[in-house]
Coordinates of C-alpha atoms in Angstrom, one line a residue:
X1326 CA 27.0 -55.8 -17.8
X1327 CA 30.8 -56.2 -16.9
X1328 CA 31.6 -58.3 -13.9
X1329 CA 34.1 -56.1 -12.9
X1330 CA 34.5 -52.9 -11.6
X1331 CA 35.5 -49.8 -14.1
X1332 CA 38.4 -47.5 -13.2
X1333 CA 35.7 -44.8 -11.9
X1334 CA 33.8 -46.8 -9.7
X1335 CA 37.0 -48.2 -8.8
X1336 CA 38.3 -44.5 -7.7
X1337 CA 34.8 -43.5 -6.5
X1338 CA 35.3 -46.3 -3.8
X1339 CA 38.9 -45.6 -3.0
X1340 CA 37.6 -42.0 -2.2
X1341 CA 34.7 -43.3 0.0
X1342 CA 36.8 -45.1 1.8
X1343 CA 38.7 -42.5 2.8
X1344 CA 36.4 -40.4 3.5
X1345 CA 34.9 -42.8 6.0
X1346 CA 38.5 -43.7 7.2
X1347 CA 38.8 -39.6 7.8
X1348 CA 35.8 -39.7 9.8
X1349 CA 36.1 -42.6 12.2
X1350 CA 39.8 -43.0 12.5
X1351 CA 41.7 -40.7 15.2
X1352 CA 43.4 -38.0 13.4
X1353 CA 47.5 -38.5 14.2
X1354 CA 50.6 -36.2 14.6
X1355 CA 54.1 -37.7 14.4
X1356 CA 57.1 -35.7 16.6
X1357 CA 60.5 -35.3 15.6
X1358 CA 61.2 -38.5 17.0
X1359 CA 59.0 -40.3 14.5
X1360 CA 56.9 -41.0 17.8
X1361 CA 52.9 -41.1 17.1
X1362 CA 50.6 -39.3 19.5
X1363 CA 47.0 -40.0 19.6
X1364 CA 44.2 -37.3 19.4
X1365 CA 42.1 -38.0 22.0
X1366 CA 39.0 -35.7 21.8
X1367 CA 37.4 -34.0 18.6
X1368 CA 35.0 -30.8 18.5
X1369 CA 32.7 -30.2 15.6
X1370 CA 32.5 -26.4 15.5
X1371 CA 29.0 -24.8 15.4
X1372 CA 27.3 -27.5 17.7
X1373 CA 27.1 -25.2 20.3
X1374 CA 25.7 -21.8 18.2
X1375 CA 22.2 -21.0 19.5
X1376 CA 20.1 -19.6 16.7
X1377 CA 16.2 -19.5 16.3
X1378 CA 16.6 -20.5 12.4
X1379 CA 17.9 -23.8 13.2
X1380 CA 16.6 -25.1 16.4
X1381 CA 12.9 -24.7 15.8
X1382 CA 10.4 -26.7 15.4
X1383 CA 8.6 -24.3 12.8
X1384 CA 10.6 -22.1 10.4
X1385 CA 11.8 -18.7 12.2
X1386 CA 13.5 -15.5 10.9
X1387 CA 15.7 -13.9 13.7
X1388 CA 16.7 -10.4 13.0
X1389 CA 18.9 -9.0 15.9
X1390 CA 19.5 -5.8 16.6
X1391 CA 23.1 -5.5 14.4
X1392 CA 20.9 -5.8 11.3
X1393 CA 17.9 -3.8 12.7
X1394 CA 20.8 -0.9 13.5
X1395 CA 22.5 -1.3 10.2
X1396 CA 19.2 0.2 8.5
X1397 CA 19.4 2.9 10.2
X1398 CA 15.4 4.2 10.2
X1399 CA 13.4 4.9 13.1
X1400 CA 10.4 3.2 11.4
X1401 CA 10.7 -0.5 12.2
X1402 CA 8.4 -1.7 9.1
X1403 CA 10.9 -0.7 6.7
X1404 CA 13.6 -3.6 7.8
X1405 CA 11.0 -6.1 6.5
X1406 CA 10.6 -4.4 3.3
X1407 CA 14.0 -6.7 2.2
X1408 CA 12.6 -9.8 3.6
X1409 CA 11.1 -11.9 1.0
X1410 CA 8.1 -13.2 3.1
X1411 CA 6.7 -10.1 3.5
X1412 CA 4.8 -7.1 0.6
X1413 CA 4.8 -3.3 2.2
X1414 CA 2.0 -2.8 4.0
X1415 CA 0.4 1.1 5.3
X1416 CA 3.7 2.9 5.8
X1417 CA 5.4 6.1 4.7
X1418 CA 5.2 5.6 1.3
X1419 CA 1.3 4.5 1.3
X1420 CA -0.2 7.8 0.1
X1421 CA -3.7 7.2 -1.4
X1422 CA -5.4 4.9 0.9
X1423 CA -3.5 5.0 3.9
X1424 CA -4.6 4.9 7.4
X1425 CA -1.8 6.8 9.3
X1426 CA -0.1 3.9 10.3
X1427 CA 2.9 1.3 9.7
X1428 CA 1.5 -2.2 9.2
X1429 CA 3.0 -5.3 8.5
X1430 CA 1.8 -7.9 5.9
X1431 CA 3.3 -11.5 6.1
X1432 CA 3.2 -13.4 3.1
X1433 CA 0.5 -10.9 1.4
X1434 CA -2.4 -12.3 3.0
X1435 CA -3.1 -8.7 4.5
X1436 CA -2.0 -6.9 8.1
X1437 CA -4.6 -8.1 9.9
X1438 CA -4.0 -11.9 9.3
X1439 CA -0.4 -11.2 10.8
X1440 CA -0.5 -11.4 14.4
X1441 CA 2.6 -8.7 16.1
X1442 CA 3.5 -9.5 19.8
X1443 CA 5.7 -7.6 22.0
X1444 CA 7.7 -10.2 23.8
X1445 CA 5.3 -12.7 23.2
X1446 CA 2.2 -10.5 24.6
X1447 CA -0.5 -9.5 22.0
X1448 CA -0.4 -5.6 20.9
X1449 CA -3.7 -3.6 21.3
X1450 CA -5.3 -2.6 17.5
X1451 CA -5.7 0.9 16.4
X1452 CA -8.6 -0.3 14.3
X1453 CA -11.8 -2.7 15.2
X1454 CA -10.3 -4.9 12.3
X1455 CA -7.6 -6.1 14.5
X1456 CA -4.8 -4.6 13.0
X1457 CA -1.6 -3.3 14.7
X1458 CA 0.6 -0.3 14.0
X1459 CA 4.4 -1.1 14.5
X1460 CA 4.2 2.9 15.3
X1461 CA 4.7 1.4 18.6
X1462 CA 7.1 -0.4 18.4
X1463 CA 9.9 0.6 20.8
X1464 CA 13.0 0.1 18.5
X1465 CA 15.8 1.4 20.7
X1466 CA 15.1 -1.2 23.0
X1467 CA 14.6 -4.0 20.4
X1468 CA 17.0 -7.0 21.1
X1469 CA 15.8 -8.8 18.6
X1470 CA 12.8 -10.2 16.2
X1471 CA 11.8 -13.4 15.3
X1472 CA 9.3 -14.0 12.9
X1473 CA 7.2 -17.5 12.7
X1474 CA 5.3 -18.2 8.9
X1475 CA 4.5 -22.2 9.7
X1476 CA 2.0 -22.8 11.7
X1477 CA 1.5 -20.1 14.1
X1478 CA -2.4 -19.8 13.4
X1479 CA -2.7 -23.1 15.4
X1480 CA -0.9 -21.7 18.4
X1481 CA -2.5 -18.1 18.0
X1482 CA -5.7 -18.2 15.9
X1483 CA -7.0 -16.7 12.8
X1484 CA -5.5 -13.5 13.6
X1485 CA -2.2 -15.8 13.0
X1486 CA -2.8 -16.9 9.8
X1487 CA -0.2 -15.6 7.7
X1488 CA 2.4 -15.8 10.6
X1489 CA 3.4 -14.0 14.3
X1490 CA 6.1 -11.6 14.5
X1491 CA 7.4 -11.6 18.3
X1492 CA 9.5 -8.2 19.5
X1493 CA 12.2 -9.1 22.1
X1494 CA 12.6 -6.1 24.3
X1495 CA 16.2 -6.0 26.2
X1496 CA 16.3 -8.1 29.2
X1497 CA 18.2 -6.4 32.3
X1498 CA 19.7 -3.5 30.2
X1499 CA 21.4 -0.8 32.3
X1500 CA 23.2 2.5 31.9
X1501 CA 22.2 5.3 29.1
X1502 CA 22.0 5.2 25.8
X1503 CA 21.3 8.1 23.4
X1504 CA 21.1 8.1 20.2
X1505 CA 20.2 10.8 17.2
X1506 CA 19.7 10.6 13.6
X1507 CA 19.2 12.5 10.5
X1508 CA 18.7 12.2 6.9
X1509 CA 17.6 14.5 4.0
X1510 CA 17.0 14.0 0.3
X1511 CA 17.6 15.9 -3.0
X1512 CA 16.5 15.5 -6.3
X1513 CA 19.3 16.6 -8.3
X1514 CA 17.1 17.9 -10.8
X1515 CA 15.9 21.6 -11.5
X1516 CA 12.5 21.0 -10.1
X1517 CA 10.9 22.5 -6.8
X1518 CA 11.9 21.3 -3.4
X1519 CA 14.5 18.9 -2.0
X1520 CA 12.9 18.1 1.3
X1521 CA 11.8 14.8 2.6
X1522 CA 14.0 15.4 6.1
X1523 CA 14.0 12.9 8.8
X1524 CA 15.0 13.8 12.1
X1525 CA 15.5 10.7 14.8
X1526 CA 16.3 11.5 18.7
X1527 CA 15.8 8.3 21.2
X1528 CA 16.9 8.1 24.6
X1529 CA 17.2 4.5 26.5
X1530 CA 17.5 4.4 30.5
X1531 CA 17.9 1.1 32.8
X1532 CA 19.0 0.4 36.2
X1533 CA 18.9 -2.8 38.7
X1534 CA 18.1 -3.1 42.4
X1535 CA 20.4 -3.0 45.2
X1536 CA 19.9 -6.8 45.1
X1537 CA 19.7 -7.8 41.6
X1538 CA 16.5 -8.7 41.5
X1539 CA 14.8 -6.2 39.7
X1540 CA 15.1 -3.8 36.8
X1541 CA 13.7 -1.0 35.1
X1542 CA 14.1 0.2 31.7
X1543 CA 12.7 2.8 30.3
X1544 CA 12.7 4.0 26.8
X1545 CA 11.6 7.0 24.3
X1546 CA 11.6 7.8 21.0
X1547 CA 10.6 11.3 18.9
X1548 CA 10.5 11.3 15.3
X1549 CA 9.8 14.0 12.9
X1550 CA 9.6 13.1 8.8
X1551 CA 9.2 15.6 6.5
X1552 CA 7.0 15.1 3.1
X1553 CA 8.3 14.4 -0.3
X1554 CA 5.9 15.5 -3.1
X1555 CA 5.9 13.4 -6.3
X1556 CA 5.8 17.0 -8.2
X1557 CA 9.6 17.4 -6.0
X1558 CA 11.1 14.4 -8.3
X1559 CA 11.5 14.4 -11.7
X1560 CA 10.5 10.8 -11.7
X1561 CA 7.4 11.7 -10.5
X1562 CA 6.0 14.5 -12.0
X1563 CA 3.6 12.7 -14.8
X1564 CA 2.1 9.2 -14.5
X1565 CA 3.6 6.8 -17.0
X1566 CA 0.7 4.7 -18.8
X1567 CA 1.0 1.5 -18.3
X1568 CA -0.2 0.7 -22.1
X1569 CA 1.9 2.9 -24.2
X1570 CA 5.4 3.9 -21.6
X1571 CA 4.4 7.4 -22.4
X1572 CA 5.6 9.3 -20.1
X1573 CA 8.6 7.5 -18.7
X1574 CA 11.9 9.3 -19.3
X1575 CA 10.2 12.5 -20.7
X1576 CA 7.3 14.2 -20.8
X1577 CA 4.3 13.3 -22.7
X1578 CA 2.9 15.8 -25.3
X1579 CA 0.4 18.6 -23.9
X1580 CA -2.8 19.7 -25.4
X1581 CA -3.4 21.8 -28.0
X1582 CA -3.4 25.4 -26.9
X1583 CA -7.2 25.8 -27.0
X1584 CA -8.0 22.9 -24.1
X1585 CA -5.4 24.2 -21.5
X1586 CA -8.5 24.6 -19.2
X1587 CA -7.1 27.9 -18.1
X1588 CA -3.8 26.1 -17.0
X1589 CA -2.0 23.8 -18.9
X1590 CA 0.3 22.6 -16.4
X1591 CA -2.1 19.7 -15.2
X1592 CA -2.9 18.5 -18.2
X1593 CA -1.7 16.3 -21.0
X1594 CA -2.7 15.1 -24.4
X1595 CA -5.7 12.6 -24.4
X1596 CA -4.3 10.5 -26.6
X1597 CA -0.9 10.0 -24.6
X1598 CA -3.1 7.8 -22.6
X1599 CA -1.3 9.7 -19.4
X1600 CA -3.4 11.2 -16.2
X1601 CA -7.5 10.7 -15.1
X1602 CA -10.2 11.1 -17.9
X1603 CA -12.2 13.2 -15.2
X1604 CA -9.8 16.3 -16.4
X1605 CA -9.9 19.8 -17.1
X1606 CA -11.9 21.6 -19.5
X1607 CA -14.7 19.1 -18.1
X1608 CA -16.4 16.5 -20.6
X1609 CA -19.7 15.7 -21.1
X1610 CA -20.5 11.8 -22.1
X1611 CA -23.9 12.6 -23.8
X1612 CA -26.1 9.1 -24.1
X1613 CA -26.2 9.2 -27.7
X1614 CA -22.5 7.4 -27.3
X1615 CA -20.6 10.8 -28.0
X1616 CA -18.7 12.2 -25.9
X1617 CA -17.5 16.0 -25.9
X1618 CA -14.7 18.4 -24.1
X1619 CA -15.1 21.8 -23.5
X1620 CA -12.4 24.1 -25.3
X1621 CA -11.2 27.3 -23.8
X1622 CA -13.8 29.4 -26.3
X1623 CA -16.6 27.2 -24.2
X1624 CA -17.3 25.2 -27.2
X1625 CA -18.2 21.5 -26.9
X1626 CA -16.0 19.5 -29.6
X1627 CA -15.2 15.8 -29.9
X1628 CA -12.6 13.9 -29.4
X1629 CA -11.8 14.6 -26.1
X1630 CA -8.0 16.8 -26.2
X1631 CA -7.1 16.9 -22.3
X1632 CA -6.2 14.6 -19.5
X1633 CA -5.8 15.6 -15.8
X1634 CA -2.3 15.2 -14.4
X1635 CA -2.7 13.9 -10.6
X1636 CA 0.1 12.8 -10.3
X1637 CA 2.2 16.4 -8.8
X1638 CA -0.3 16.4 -5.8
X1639 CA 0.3 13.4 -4.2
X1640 CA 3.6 12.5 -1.6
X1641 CA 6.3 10.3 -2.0
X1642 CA 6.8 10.4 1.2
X1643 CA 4.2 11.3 4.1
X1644 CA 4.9 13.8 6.9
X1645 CA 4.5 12.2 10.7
X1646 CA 5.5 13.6 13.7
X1647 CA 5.5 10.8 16.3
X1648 CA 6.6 10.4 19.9
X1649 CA 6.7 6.5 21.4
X1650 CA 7.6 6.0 25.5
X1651 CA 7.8 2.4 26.9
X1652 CA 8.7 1.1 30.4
X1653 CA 9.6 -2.4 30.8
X1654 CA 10.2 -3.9 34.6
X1655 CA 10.7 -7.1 36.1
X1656 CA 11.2 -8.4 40.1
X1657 CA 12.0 -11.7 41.5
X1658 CA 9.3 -12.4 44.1
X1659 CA 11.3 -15.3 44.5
X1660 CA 13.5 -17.5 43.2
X1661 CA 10.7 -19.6 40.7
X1662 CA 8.7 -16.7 40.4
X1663 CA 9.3 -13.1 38.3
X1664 CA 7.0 -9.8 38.4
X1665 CA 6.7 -7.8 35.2
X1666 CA 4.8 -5.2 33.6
X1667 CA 4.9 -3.0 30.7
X1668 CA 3.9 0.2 30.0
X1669 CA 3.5 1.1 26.0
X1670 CA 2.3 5.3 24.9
X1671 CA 2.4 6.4 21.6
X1672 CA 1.4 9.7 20.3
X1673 CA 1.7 10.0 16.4
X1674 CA 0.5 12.5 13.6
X1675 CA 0.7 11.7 9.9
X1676 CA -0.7 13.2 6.9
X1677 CA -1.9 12.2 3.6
X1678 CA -2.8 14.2 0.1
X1679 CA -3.9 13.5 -3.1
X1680 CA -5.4 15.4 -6.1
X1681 CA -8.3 17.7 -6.1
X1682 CA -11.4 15.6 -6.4
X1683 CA -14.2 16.1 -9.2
X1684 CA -17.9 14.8 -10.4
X1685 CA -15.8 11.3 -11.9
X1686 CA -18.6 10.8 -14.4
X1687 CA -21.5 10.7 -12.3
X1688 CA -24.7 11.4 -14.1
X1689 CA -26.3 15.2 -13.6
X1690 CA -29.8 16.1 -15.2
X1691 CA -28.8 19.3 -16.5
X1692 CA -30.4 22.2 -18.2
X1693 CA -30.0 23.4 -21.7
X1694 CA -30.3 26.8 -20.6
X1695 CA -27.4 26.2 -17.8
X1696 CA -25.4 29.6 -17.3
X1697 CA -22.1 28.3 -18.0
X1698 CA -22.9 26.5 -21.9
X1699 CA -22.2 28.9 -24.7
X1700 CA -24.5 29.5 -27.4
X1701 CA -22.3 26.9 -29.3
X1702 CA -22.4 24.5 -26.7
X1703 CA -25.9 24.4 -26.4
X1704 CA -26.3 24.3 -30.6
X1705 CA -23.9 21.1 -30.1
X1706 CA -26.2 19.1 -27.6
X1707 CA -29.4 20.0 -29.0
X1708 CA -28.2 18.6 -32.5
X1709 CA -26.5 15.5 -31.2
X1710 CA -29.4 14.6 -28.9
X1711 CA -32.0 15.4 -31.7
X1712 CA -30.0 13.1 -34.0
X1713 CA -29.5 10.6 -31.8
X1714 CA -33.2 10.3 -30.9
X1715 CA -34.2 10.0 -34.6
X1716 CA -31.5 7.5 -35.0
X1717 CA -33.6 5.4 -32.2
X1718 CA -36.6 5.3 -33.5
X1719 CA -35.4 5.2 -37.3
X1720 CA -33.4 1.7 -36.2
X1721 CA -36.9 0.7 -34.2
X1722 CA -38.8 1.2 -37.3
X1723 CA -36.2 -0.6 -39.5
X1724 CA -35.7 -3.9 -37.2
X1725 CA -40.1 -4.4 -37.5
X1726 CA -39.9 -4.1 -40.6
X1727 CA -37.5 -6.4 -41.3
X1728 CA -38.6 -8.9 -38.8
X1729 CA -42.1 -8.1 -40.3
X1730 CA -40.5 -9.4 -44.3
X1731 CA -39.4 -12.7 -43.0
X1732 CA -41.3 -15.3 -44.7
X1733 CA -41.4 -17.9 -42.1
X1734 CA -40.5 -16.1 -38.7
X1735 CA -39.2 -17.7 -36.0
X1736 CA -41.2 -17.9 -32.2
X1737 CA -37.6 -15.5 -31.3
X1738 CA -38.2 -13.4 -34.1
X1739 CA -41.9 -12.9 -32.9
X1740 CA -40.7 -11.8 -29.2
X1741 CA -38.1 -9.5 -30.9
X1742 CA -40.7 -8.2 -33.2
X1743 CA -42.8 -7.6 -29.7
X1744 CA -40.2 -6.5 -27.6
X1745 CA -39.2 -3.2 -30.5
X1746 CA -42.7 -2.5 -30.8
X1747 CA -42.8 -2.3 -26.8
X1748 CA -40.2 0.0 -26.8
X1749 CA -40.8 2.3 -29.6
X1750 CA -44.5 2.6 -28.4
X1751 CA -42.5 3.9 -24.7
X1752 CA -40.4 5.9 -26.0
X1753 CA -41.5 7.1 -29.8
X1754 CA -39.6 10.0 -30.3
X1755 CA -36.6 8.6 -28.9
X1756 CA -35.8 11.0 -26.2
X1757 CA -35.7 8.3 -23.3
X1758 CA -32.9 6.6 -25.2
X1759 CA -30.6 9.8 -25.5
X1760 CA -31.5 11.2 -22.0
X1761 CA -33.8 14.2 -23.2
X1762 CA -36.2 15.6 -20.9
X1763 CA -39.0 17.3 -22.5
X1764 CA -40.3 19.8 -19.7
X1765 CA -42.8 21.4 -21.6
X1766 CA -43.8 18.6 -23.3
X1767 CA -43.9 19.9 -26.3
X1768 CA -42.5 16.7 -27.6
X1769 CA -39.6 19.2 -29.6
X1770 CA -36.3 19.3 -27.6
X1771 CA -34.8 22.7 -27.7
X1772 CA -33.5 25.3 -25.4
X1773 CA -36.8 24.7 -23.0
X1774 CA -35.9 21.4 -22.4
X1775 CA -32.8 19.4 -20.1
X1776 CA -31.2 16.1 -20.5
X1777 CA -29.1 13.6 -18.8
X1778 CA -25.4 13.3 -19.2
X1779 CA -22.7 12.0 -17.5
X1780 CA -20.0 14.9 -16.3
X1781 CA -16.4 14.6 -15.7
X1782 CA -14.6 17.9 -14.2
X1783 CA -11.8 18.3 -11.6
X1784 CA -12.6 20.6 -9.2
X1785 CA -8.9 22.2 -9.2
X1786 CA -10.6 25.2 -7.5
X1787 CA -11.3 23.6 -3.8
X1788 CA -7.6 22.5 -3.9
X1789 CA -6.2 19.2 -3.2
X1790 CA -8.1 16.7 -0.7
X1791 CA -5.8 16.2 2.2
X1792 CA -6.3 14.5 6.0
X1793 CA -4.9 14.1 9.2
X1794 CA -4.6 11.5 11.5
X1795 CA -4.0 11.7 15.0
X1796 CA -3.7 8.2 17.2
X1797 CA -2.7 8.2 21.1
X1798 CA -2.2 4.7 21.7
X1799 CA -1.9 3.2 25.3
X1800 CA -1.4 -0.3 26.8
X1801 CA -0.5 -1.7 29.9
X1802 CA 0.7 -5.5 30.9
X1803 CA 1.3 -6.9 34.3
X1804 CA 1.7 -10.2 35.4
X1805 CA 3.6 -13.3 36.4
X1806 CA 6.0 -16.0 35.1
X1807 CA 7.8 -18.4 36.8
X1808 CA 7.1 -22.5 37.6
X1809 CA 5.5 -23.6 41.1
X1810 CA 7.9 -25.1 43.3

């Protein structure tokens, strides 16, 4: 190694050295005169910026209410949709297995693990699971939010886990503020509806004592959203199978015209892969491992032709009507000690819908002589079950005697040999294995007899399966703060 410095350590030092001269030598200005005068005082800008993110102990997201008014929505959960540490929980756009309510979900550990505070006071559940609807949130008199990940189950508890989110309400506000929103949506497309309206009104009121040592504030909110069907966007009229793409960017090929079911419009091809196997025409899953769909002539054939297109009944977007009312006040008692209390109403109404339901291939012991077979259907399931019972017992036969031929059987090939003669001496003439039932007991399976069979149908005819939910929501907080003299 060289004793001596190279050129680019060389100017890697000069550089230092000025930094470092920058830094602790008084910055100068020279007059006119030539004449030097001395800086006597310098200010770093920024020392003196309070902000949550950067003072506390444990990571903190502070949203304040320019960013909270920038999204312009009435529905608070939807700011944290764009922050990274949180997945959408129930919500506006939770459709099939929502509970009428807007939830958070910190870090995807689920909404109950993420504990929601209004001004650092717990929030009463709607549910005995412990979690909290930000349905309640006032947001007109949010001032702002601040959001703890790290550590806040050791401060809170379990409930904590995956982090606290803490509403700041507006301290001291007074005068009136109104404010009034509205929004609509249109597909652009040639297909049914635009819809999907949301209407906004809030109203914010405050006003001090004739000493200053009080305040009231009271606030109220009414919100009406309209619903957005996903037969009302192009998007959203099929499914799009997650194996093949089919039906993304067009739509996927129908049946042919003898499964329509009596309406093709719900249906696609079953080999598109798109839409529920529980479809119309309904299928039957016999037990001899075939299974069959009913054609318009009531004829049982195989392969299945139809799936059931669910995917036009269900919302986008859920309808709510909701009206929120909060009243915060606070009184000096004296000059250590502060009186508050907080009153917190909610009254909301959402909906949900989702395809009509069907049998989803429960098992059904069903007569040959049922009503609604045809004479062909009831030709195909006596000569599939028939054949399928004599392929039992043929196999049975076949595997004892070929255990029987071995020269020098195993002890496993004896408790095979055992175990097929067990069950062909249960069940010799097969019909337990294919699901017949032999009524008469005639021991011939025929039009006298029944069998079991799996059934898949859509019961299109009862309509979709919708709810409502209704939740009044009350809470009440009074207390004290201060220090003791």
């Amino acid at each position: 190694m060289s004793r001596y410095p190279t050129v680019g350590r060389l100017l890697r030092s000069a550089v230092l050295a000025g930094a470092i001269s920058a830094i602790c030598t008084p910055a100068l200005a020279q007059d006119a005169t030539g004449d030097e005068d001395v800086l006597e005082e310098i200010i770093t800008t920024g020392t003196r910026i309070r902000n949550e993110n950067v003072i506390a102990a444990s990571p903190i997201t502070s949203i304040d209410i320019e960013e909270i008014e920038q999204k312009q929505t009435p529905n608070i959960e939807r700011v944290f949709r764009d922050l990274p540490i949180t997945i959408p929980g129930d919500g506006e756009n939770v459709n099939n297995g929502t509970a009428g309510q807007a939830t958070l979900d910190l870090r995807g550990l689920g909404p109950e693990r993420s504990l929601i505070l209004i001004d650092g006071k717990r929030l009463a559940p709607y549910d005995i699971n412990g979690i909290v609807t930000t349905d309640v949130i006032p947001i007109n008199m949010l001032q702002r939010v601040d959001v703890v990940t790290g550590g806040a189950s050791a401060v809170y508890g379990s409930d904590a886990m995956s982090g606290a989110v803490n509403f700041i309400l507006k301290d001291g506000f007074e005068g009136v503020e109104l404010d009034f929103g509205f929004s609509d949506t249109d597909s652009g497309a040639a297909v049914a509806g635009g819809g999907g309206h949301t209407e906004y009104i809030g109203a914010l009121f405050g006003v001090n004592t004739n000493d200053d040592r009080g305040n009231i504030t009271i606030g109220m909110t009414k919100t009406s959203r309209g619903s957005i069907l996903l037969a009302e966007r192009e998007f959203g009229i099929f499914g799009v199978s997650s194996a093949t793409g089919s039906g993304l960017g067009s739509a996927p090929a129908e049946p042919d015209a003898a499964c329509s079911g009596g309406d093709g419009s719900f249906t696609t091809a079953f080999t598109t892969g798109v839409g529920s196997t529980t479809s119309i025409p309904g299928t039957l899953d016999l037990r001899s491992g075939n299974s069959y769909q009913f054609r318009d002539d009531m004829s049982l054939q195989t392969p299945r032709c139809a799936r059931f297109n669910f995917n036009p009944f269900n919302y986008y977007q859920t309808p709510q009507d909701r009206f929120q009312a909060t009243t915060v006040a606070t009184y000096g008692v004296t000059e250590n000690i502060e009186a508050y209390a907080r009153a917190t109403l909610s009254n909301n109404e959402s909906a949900f819908q989702i395809a009509p339901s069907g049998t989803f291939g429960s098992a059904f012991t069903i007569p040959v002589m049922n009503p609604f077979f045809s004479t062909a259907a009831r030709t195909t399931i006596i000569n599939d079950l028939n054949a399928g019972a004599v392929a039992f017992v043929t196999a049975q036969n076949d595997e004892i005697a070929r255990i029987q031929a071995l020269p020098n059987p195993t002890q496993d090939d004896l408790d095979a040999l055992a175990a097929t003669q067990a069950a062909l001496a249960a069940d010799p003439l097969g019909f337990n294995s294919v699901g017949i039932q032999d009524f008469n007991g005639d021991g011939i399976f025929d039009t006298n007899d029944a069998f079991t069979s799996t059934a898949r149908r859509r019961t299109i005819e009862l309509g979709p399966r919708t709810g409502i939910f209704k939740t009044d929501y009350a809470q009440y907080v009074l207390g004290l703060r201060g220090a003791l003299p």
